[in-house]
Amino acid sequence: MSGSPPAHVREVLTTTRVWAVVGCSPDPSRDSHRIAALLQSRGYEVIPVNPREREILGQRVYPRVTDIPAERGVEVVDVFRRSEDAGAHVDEAITIGARAVWLQLGVVDEAAAARATAAGLTVVMDRCPAIELPRL
């Protein structure tokens, strides 16, 4: 599944608006911060997830995806964590009923992707919104 189909990328980027960004950093030089800021600037609602922070990009931060109130309506769980840590966050996405999970460049977990697909989520893996958005 690595190298997600372009149709999945397009679907997630064009039909969703609320993204939980797992591993979002308060440091503007970090990719997770830059991508979250880019998504915000493009009109997406970004909900940062980081157990060590309280606010990032002017938004309340939640320690875990499952701590985000259901009424926030998370549609995509975007994972900026190592591949070996990604599965737990994919499982959180399944638990909350997200529509999709996005694993960033270099983040590959085939078993977690298979679980998400089996649960009905769209999976984008080893891709970056900053690269994909201009292609739309």
PDB file of C-alpha atoms in Angstrom, residues 15 17 21 25 33 35-36 49 51 58 72 76-77 81 88 94 99 104 119 122-123 125-127 131 134:
ATOM      1  CA  THR A  15     -13.526  16.234   0.850  1.00  0.00           C
ATOM      2  CA  ARG A  17     -11.896  19.934   6.499  1.00  0.00           C
ATOM      3  CA  VAL A  21      -2.247  16.602  13.578  1.00  0.00           C
ATOM      4  CA  SER A  25       5.318  20.785  17.283  1.00  0.00           C
ATOM      5  CA  HIS A  33       4.299  22.763  12.581  1.00  0.00           C
ATOM      6  CA  ILE A  35       2.326  21.450   7.566  1.00  0.00           C
ATOM      7  CA  ALA A  36      -0.271  22.268  10.233  1.00  0.00           C
ATOM      8  CA  VAL A  49      -2.195  16.630  19.257  1.00  0.00           C
ATOM      9  CA  PRO A  51       0.902  15.535  25.189  1.00  0.00           C
ATOM     10  CA  GLY A  58      -3.586  29.517  18.360  1.00  0.00           C
ATOM     11  CA  ARG A  72     -15.070  18.714  16.873  1.00  0.00           C
ATOM     12  CA  VAL A  76      -8.460  13.032   9.209  1.00  0.00           C
ATOM     13  CA  VAL A  77      -5.770  11.923  11.650  1.00  0.00           C
ATOM     14  CA  ARG A  81       5.441  10.095  14.387  1.00  0.00           C
ATOM     15  CA  ALA A  88      -1.383   3.368  18.004  1.00  0.00           C
ATOM     16  CA  ILE A  94     -10.423   4.013  13.993  1.00  0.00           C
ATOM     17  CA  ARG A  99     -12.828   9.124   7.712  1.00  0.00           C
ATOM     18  CA  GLN A 104       3.517  11.541   6.529  1.00  0.00           C
ATOM     19  CA  ALA A 119     -12.393  -0.409   9.376  1.00  0.00           C
ATOM     20  CA  THR A 122      -9.183   5.930   3.555  1.00  0.00           C
ATOM     21  CA  VAL A 123      -5.425   5.559   4.026  1.00  0.00           C
ATOM     22  CA  MET A 125       0.742   6.710   3.578  1.00  0.00           C
ATOM     23  CA  ASP A 126       4.234   8.055   2.959  1.00  0.00           C
ATOM     24  CA  ARG A 127       2.915  11.307   1.457  1.00  0.00           C
ATOM     25  CA  ILE A 131       3.688  18.265  -1.906  1.00  0.00           C
ATOM     26  CA  PRO A 134      -0.228  22.016  -5.337  1.00  0.00           C
TER      27      PRO A 134
END
